[in-house]
Amino acid sequence: MTSKTADTPSTQNAPDSPAGKDERKAVAEKLLRWQVPPVDGNGNGKKKSKTCSLADFDPGAKPFSSSDKSDDKETVDALALELDGLQNLFYADRRYKLLVILQGTDTSGKDGTLRGVFSRMSPLGVHTAAWKAPNEDERARDYLWRIHQKVPAAGEIMVFNRSHYEDVLVPPVNGWITPAQTAQRYQQINDFERMLSENGTVILKFMLHISFKEQGERLQERIDDVTKHWKFAMGDLDARKQWKQYQQAYENLLSATSTPWAPWTVVPADSKTHRNLMIALRVRQALEQLDLRYPPENEAIKGIKVV
């Protein structure tokens, strides 16, 4: 195994130690480079001077890697355990809610992220929602109705596998809504997320950025491996034919909905291990920034002896 450098993420240094502070500062600076600049702070969807271009983000990059895959896997495992401890404190604190949004094209690794980053956490306080096409009952209501029912309660972490952003991806790509309607939805989503944020929900949004070549290899693997046939749908090939349209739709939504209260982080996802490493580091950062604490001691039980 290779030795870790000063810039390589570590789980050995205490957050408040000099080494821990230096490491977290370096991580924060790197993460910021992968964050989409926010739109106007009032959430009014004003255009920025430059829209987000996915060409500026290399899906094969590994900014947090030690250059040794086995080392990186060990770091991910250690971070998962560290996140379990933070989640326990988060659950006890009960002042906040955490909503993690995993958005990306087919095979970008949403399921793999759930297993690699969140599987060590207690199921009491961590929940997931995998969003499919809306059913008839859901289509009879506004598109955010079903989403609002699944947002986290106090002390909970909710992870969305896909999300309400499907409603500004699939409909515009297929011409089901107009550009004006799409822009209106961007505004509604910004307002919705701002309301959640103002009521104590921390929102982390990850766009899992995979290359066209890597997606093709992963889809072929699902076809060739009989144990992975259940993961494959013919519609995946139809969506692949619309790759350029979906990339443009992603650029549009990233530009319009990265806000100060819910910014987007683009995660290079060609490497599964590094994808998990980067997301785990961002989740750790968000939880540590909350200054979590246990509730005050219960004076009513102080001094009780169990016999």
CSV table of C-alpha atoms in Angstrom, one decimal:
chain,number,residue,atom,x,y,z
A,1,MET,CA,0.0,0.0,0.0
A,2,THR,CA,1.1,3.5,-0.6
A,3,SER,CA,1.7,6.0,2.2
A,4,LYS,CA,-0.9,8.8,2.5
A,5,THR,CA,0.3,12.3,1.8
A,6,ALA,CA,-0.7,15.5,3.7
A,7,ASP,CA,-3.5,16.1,1.1
A,8,THR,CA,-5.0,12.7,1.3
A,9,PRO,CA,-8.1,12.4,3.5
A,10,SER,CA,-7.5,10.8,6.8
A,11,THR,CA,-9.8,9.4,9.5
A,12,GLN,CA,-7.0,9.2,12.1
A,13,ASN,CA,-6.8,12.9,13.0
A,14,ALA,CA,-9.3,14.4,15.5
A,15,PRO,CA,-11.3,17.3,14.0
A,16,ASP,CA,-10.1,19.7,16.6
A,17,SER,CA,-6.4,18.8,16.4
A,18,PRO,CA,-4.1,20.9,14.3
A,19,ALA,CA,-3.6,18.0,11.9
A,20,GLY,CA,-7.3,17.4,11.7
A,21,LYS,CA,-8.1,21.1,11.1
A,22,ASP,CA,-5.5,21.2,8.3
A,23,GLU,CA,-6.8,18.1,6.7
A,24,ARG,CA,-10.4,19.3,6.8
A,25,LYS,CA,-9.4,22.7,5.4
A,26,ALA,CA,-7.7,21.0,2.5
A,27,VAL,CA,-10.8,18.8,1.9
A,28,ALA,CA,-13.1,21.8,2.0
A,29,GLU,CA,-11.0,23.7,-0.6
A,30,LYS,CA,-11.0,20.7,-2.9
A,31,LEU,CA,-14.8,20.2,-2.5
A,32,LEU,CA,-15.4,23.8,-3.3
A,33,ARG,CA,-13.8,23.4,-6.7
A,34,TRP,CA,-16.5,20.8,-7.6
A,35,GLN,CA,-19.4,22.9,-6.4
A,36,VAL,CA,-21.6,24.7,-8.9
A,37,PRO,CA,-21.7,28.4,-8.2
A,38,PRO,CA,-25.0,29.4,-6.7
A,39,VAL,CA,-27.7,31.4,-8.4
A,40,ASP,CA,-29.0,34.7,-7.0
A,41,GLY,CA,-29.3,34.5,-3.3
A,42,ASN,CA,-33.0,35.5,-3.4
A,43,GLY,CA,-33.7,32.4,-5.4
A,44,ASN,CA,-35.3,34.3,-8.3
A,45,GLY,CA,-33.5,32.3,-10.9
A,46,LYS,CA,-31.7,35.3,-12.4
A,47,LYS,CA,-29.1,34.2,-15.1
A,48,LYS,CA,-25.5,34.1,-14.1
A,49,SER,CA,-22.7,35.4,-16.3
A,50,LYS,CA,-21.7,31.8,-17.1
A,51,THR,CA,-23.9,28.7,-17.1
A,52,CYS,CA,-22.6,25.4,-15.8
A,53,SER,CA,-20.7,23.3,-18.3
A,54,LEU,CA,-20.2,19.6,-17.5
A,55,ALA,CA,-17.2,19.8,-19.8
A,56,ASP,CA,-15.5,21.7,-17.0
A,57,PHE,CA,-15.8,18.6,-14.7
A,58,ASP,CA,-13.8,15.5,-15.6
A,59,PRO,CA,-15.8,12.4,-14.8
A,60,GLY,CA,-12.6,10.4,-14.5
A,61,ALA,CA,-10.9,12.7,-12.0
A,62,LYS,CA,-9.9,11.5,-8.6
A,63,PRO,CA,-9.1,14.6,-6.6
A,64,PHE,CA,-9.2,12.9,-3.2
A,65,SER,CA,-7.5,9.6,-4.2
A,66,SER,CA,-4.3,8.4,-2.5
A,67,SER,CA,-3.4,6.8,-5.9
A,68,ASP,CA,-3.9,3.4,-4.4
A,69,LYS,CA,-7.3,1.8,-4.8
A,70,SER,CA,-7.0,-0.5,-1.8
A,71,ASP,CA,-6.0,2.5,0.4
A,72,ASP,CA,-9.0,4.4,-0.9
A,73,LYS,CA,-11.3,1.5,-0.1
A,74,GLU,CA,-10.0,1.4,3.4
A,75,THR,CA,-10.6,5.1,3.8
A,76,VAL,CA,-14.1,4.8,2.6
A,77,ASP,CA,-14.8,2.0,5.1
A,78,ALA,CA,-13.3,4.1,7.9
A,79,LEU,CA,-15.3,7.1,6.9
A,80,ALA,CA,-18.5,5.0,6.9
A,81,LEU,CA,-17.8,4.1,10.5
A,82,GLU,CA,-17.1,7.7,11.3
A,83,LEU,CA,-20.3,8.7,9.7
A,84,ASP,CA,-22.1,6.1,11.8
A,85,GLY,CA,-20.9,7.8,15.0
A,86,LEU,CA,-21.9,11.2,13.7
A,87,GLN,CA,-25.3,9.9,12.7
A,88,ASN,CA,-25.8,8.6,16.2
A,89,LEU,CA,-25.1,12.1,17.6
A,90,PHE,CA,-27.2,13.7,14.9
A,91,TYR,CA,-30.2,11.5,15.9
A,92,ALA,CA,-29.8,12.3,19.5
A,93,ASP,CA,-29.4,16.0,18.9
A,94,ARG,CA,-32.7,16.3,17.0
A,95,ARG,CA,-32.3,19.9,16.0
A,96,TYR,CA,-31.7,19.2,12.3
A,97,LYS,CA,-32.7,17.1,9.4
A,98,LEU,CA,-30.4,16.0,6.6
A,99,LEU,CA,-31.6,15.4,3.0
A,100,VAL,CA,-29.1,13.9,0.6
A,101,ILE,CA,-30.0,13.9,-3.1
A,102,LEU,CA,-28.2,11.5,-5.4
A,103,GLN,CA,-28.9,12.4,-9.0
A,104,GLY,CA,-27.3,11.0,-12.1
A,105,THR,CA,-27.8,9.1,-15.4
A,106,ASP,CA,-28.3,5.3,-15.5
A,107,THR,CA,-25.3,3.3,-14.0
A,108,SER,CA,-23.8,6.5,-12.4
A,109,GLY,CA,-23.8,4.7,-9.0
A,110,LYS,CA,-26.7,5.8,-6.9
A,111,ASP,CA,-27.2,2.4,-5.5
A,112,GLY,CA,-23.5,1.8,-5.0
A,113,THR,CA,-23.3,5.1,-3.0
A,114,LEU,CA,-26.0,4.0,-0.7
A,115,ARG,CA,-24.2,0.7,0.0
A,116,GLY,CA,-20.7,2.3,0.3
A,117,VAL,CA,-21.4,5.4,2.3
A,118,PHE,CA,-24.6,5.0,4.3
A,119,SER,CA,-24.9,1.2,5.0
A,120,ARG,CA,-23.0,1.4,8.3
A,121,MET,CA,-25.5,3.9,9.8
A,122,SER,CA,-28.4,2.7,12.0
A,123,PRO,CA,-31.6,2.1,10.1
A,124,LEU,CA,-33.4,3.8,12.9
A,125,GLY,CA,-32.3,7.2,11.7
A,126,VAL,CA,-31.4,6.7,8.0
A,127,HIS,CA,-34.0,6.2,5.3
A,128,THR,CA,-34.0,6.0,1.6
A,129,ALA,CA,-36.5,6.8,-1.2
A,130,ALA,CA,-36.0,5.5,-4.7
A,131,TRP,CA,-38.1,7.6,-7.1
A,132,LYS,CA,-39.7,6.0,-10.1
A,133,ALA,CA,-42.1,7.5,-12.7
A,134,PRO,CA,-45.2,8.9,-10.8
A,135,ASN,CA,-48.2,6.7,-10.5
A,136,GLU,CA,-51.8,7.8,-11.4
A,137,ASP,CA,-52.5,9.1,-7.9
A,138,GLU,CA,-49.3,11.2,-7.9
A,139,ARG,CA,-49.8,12.6,-11.4
A,140,ALA,CA,-53.2,13.9,-10.2
A,141,ARG,CA,-51.3,16.3,-7.9
A,142,ASP,CA,-48.5,18.7,-8.2
A,143,TYR,CA,-45.1,17.1,-8.9
A,144,LEU,CA,-43.6,18.1,-5.5
A,145,TRP,CA,-46.5,16.6,-3.5
A,146,ARG,CA,-45.0,13.1,-3.3
A,147,ILE,CA,-41.6,14.5,-2.6
A,148,HIS,CA,-42.7,16.5,0.4
A,149,GLN,CA,-44.1,13.4,2.1
A,150,LYS,CA,-40.6,11.8,2.2
A,151,VAL,CA,-38.5,14.7,3.5
A,152,PRO,CA,-36.6,13.9,6.7
A,153,ALA,CA,-38.0,14.5,10.2
A,154,ALA,CA,-35.9,15.9,13.1
A,155,GLY,CA,-32.9,13.8,13.7
A,156,GLU,CA,-33.3,11.8,10.5
A,157,ILE,CA,-31.2,11.4,7.4
A,158,MET,CA,-33.1,10.8,4.2
A,159,VAL,CA,-31.3,9.8,1.0
A,160,PHE,CA,-33.0,10.3,-2.3
A,161,ASN,CA,-32.1,7.8,-5.1
A,162,ARG,CA,-33.1,10.1,-7.9
A,163,SER,CA,-35.4,13.0,-6.9
A,164,HIS,CA,-37.7,15.8,-7.8
A,165,TYR,CA,-35.1,16.8,-10.4
A,166,GLU,CA,-36.4,14.0,-12.6
A,167,ASP,CA,-39.2,16.4,-13.2
A,168,VAL,CA,-36.9,18.9,-14.9
A,169,LEU,CA,-35.0,16.3,-16.8
A,170,VAL,CA,-37.3,13.7,-18.4
A,171,PRO,CA,-40.2,16.1,-19.3
A,172,PRO,CA,-38.1,18.7,-21.1
A,173,VAL,CA,-35.9,16.2,-22.9
A,174,ASN,CA,-39.0,14.5,-24.2
A,175,GLY,CA,-40.9,17.7,-25.0
A,176,TRP,CA,-43.6,17.2,-22.5
A,177,ILE,CA,-43.2,20.6,-21.0
A,178,THR,CA,-42.1,23.9,-22.5
A,179,PRO,CA,-38.9,25.8,-21.7
A,180,ALA,CA,-41.1,28.4,-19.9
A,181,GLN,CA,-42.7,25.6,-17.8
A,182,THR,CA,-39.2,24.2,-17.1
A,183,ALA,CA,-38.0,27.6,-15.8
A,184,GLN,CA,-41.0,27.8,-13.6
A,185,ARG,CA,-40.3,24.5,-12.1
A,186,TYR,CA,-36.7,25.6,-11.4
A,187,GLN,CA,-38.1,28.5,-9.4
A,188,GLN,CA,-40.6,26.3,-7.6
A,189,ILE,CA,-37.8,23.8,-6.6
A,190,ASN,CA,-35.6,26.6,-5.3
A,191,ASP,CA,-38.5,27.9,-3.2
A,192,PHE,CA,-39.3,24.4,-1.9
A,193,GLU,CA,-35.7,23.7,-0.9
A,194,ARG,CA,-35.4,27.2,0.7
A,195,MET,CA,-38.5,26.5,2.8
A,196,LEU,CA,-37.0,23.1,3.9
A,197,SER,CA,-33.7,24.8,4.7
A,198,GLU,CA,-35.3,27.6,6.7
A,199,ASN,CA,-37.0,24.9,8.8
A,200,GLY,CA,-33.8,23.1,9.8
A,201,THR,CA,-33.1,20.8,6.8
A,202,VAL,CA,-29.6,20.6,5.6
A,203,ILE,CA,-29.6,19.7,1.9
A,204,LEU,CA,-26.7,18.0,0.1
A,205,LYS,CA,-27.1,17.6,-3.7
A,206,PHE,CA,-24.8,15.4,-5.6
A,207,MET,CA,-24.8,15.1,-9.4
A,208,LEU,CA,-23.0,11.8,-10.2
A,209,HIS,CA,-21.0,12.6,-13.3
A,210,ILE,CA,-20.2,9.6,-15.5
A,211,SER,CA,-18.7,9.5,-19.0
A,212,PHE,CA,-20.5,8.2,-22.0
A,213,LYS,CA,-17.8,5.5,-22.4
A,214,GLU,CA,-18.1,4.3,-18.8
A,215,GLN,CA,-21.8,4.2,-18.9
A,216,GLY,CA,-21.7,2.0,-22.0
A,217,GLU,CA,-19.3,-0.5,-20.3
A,218,ARG,CA,-21.5,-0.7,-17.3
A,219,LEU,CA,-24.7,-1.2,-19.3
A,220,GLN,CA,-22.9,-4.0,-21.3
A,221,GLU,CA,-21.9,-5.6,-18.0
A,222,ARG,CA,-25.5,-5.7,-17.0
A,223,ILE,CA,-26.4,-7.4,-20.2
A,224,ASP,CA,-23.5,-9.9,-20.2
A,225,ASP,CA,-23.9,-10.9,-16.5
A,226,VAL,CA,-27.1,-12.9,-15.9
A,227,THR,CA,-27.0,-11.9,-12.2
A,228,LYS,CA,-27.4,-8.3,-13.2
A,229,HIS,CA,-30.2,-8.6,-15.7
A,230,TRP,CA,-32.6,-7.3,-13.1
A,231,LYS,CA,-30.8,-4.0,-13.2
A,232,PHE,CA,-31.2,-3.6,-17.0
A,233,ALA,CA,-34.2,-2.1,-18.8
A,234,MET,CA,-34.6,-1.5,-22.5
A,235,GLY,CA,-35.5,2.1,-21.7
A,236,ASP,CA,-31.9,2.5,-20.5
A,237,LEU,CA,-30.8,2.2,-24.2
A,238,ASP,CA,-33.4,4.7,-25.3
A,239,ALA,CA,-32.2,7.2,-22.7
A,240,ARG,CA,-28.6,6.6,-23.9
A,241,LYS,CA,-29.6,7.7,-27.4
A,242,GLN,CA,-30.6,11.0,-25.8
A,243,TRP,CA,-27.3,11.4,-24.0
A,244,LYS,CA,-26.5,14.9,-25.4
A,245,GLN,CA,-30.1,16.1,-24.6
A,246,TYR,CA,-29.8,14.8,-21.0
A,247,GLN,CA,-26.4,16.4,-20.5
A,248,GLN,CA,-27.8,19.7,-21.7
A,249,ALA,CA,-30.8,19.3,-19.3
A,250,TYR,CA,-28.4,18.6,-16.5
A,251,GLU,CA,-26.3,21.7,-17.3
A,252,ASN,CA,-29.5,23.8,-17.3
A,253,LEU,CA,-30.8,22.5,-14.0
A,254,LEU,CA,-27.4,22.8,-12.3
A,255,SER,CA,-27.1,26.4,-13.4
A,256,ALA,CA,-30.6,27.3,-12.3
A,257,THR,CA,-30.9,25.4,-9.0
A,258,SER,CA,-27.5,25.5,-7.3
A,259,THR,CA,-28.5,27.9,-4.5
A,260,PRO,CA,-26.7,29.2,-1.3
A,261,TRP,CA,-29.0,27.0,0.8
A,262,ALA,CA,-28.8,23.9,-1.5
A,263,PRO,CA,-25.7,24.0,-3.7
A,264,TRP,CA,-24.9,21.2,-6.2
A,265,THR,CA,-21.7,19.2,-5.9
A,266,VAL,CA,-20.6,17.5,-9.2
A,267,VAL,CA,-19.0,14.1,-8.3
A,268,PRO,CA,-16.7,12.5,-10.8
A,269,ALA,CA,-18.2,9.0,-10.9
A,270,ASP,CA,-16.2,6.9,-13.4
A,271,SER,CA,-14.4,5.5,-10.3
A,272,LYS,CA,-16.9,3.9,-8.0
A,273,THR,CA,-14.4,3.9,-5.0
A,274,HIS,CA,-13.5,7.6,-5.5
A,275,ARG,CA,-17.2,8.5,-5.9
A,276,ASN,CA,-18.0,7.0,-2.5
A,277,LEU,CA,-14.9,8.6,-1.0
A,278,MET,CA,-15.8,12.1,-2.2
A,279,ILE,CA,-19.5,11.9,-1.1
A,280,ALA,CA,-18.5,10.5,2.3
A,281,LEU,CA,-16.1,13.4,2.9
A,282,ARG,CA,-18.8,15.9,2.0
A,283,VAL,CA,-21.4,14.3,4.3
A,284,ARG,CA,-18.8,14.2,7.1
A,285,GLN,CA,-18.1,17.9,6.5
A,286,ALA,CA,-21.8,18.9,6.6
A,287,LEU,CA,-22.4,17.0,9.9
A,288,GLU,CA,-19.3,18.3,11.6
A,289,GLN,CA,-20.3,21.9,10.7
A,290,LEU,CA,-23.5,21.5,12.7
A,291,ASP,CA,-21.8,21.6,16.1
A,292,LEU,CA,-23.9,18.6,17.2
A,293,ARG,CA,-24.4,17.9,20.8
A,294,TYR,CA,-26.2,15.4,23.1
A,295,PRO,CA,-29.2,16.7,25.0
A,296,PRO,CA,-28.7,18.0,28.5
A,297,GLU,CA,-28.4,15.3,31.2
A,298,ASN,CA,-31.7,14.2,32.8
A,299,GLU,CA,-31.7,15.4,36.4
A,300,ALA,CA,-34.7,13.1,37.1
A,301,ILE,CA,-32.6,9.9,36.6
A,302,LYS,CA,-29.3,11.2,38.0
A,303,GLY,CA,-28.0,9.0,40.8
A,304,ILE,CA,-30.5,6.2,40.2
A,305,LYS,CA,-28.9,2.7,40.9
A,306,VAL,CA,-30.1,-0.2,38.9
A,307,VAL,CA,-30.5,-3.3,41.1
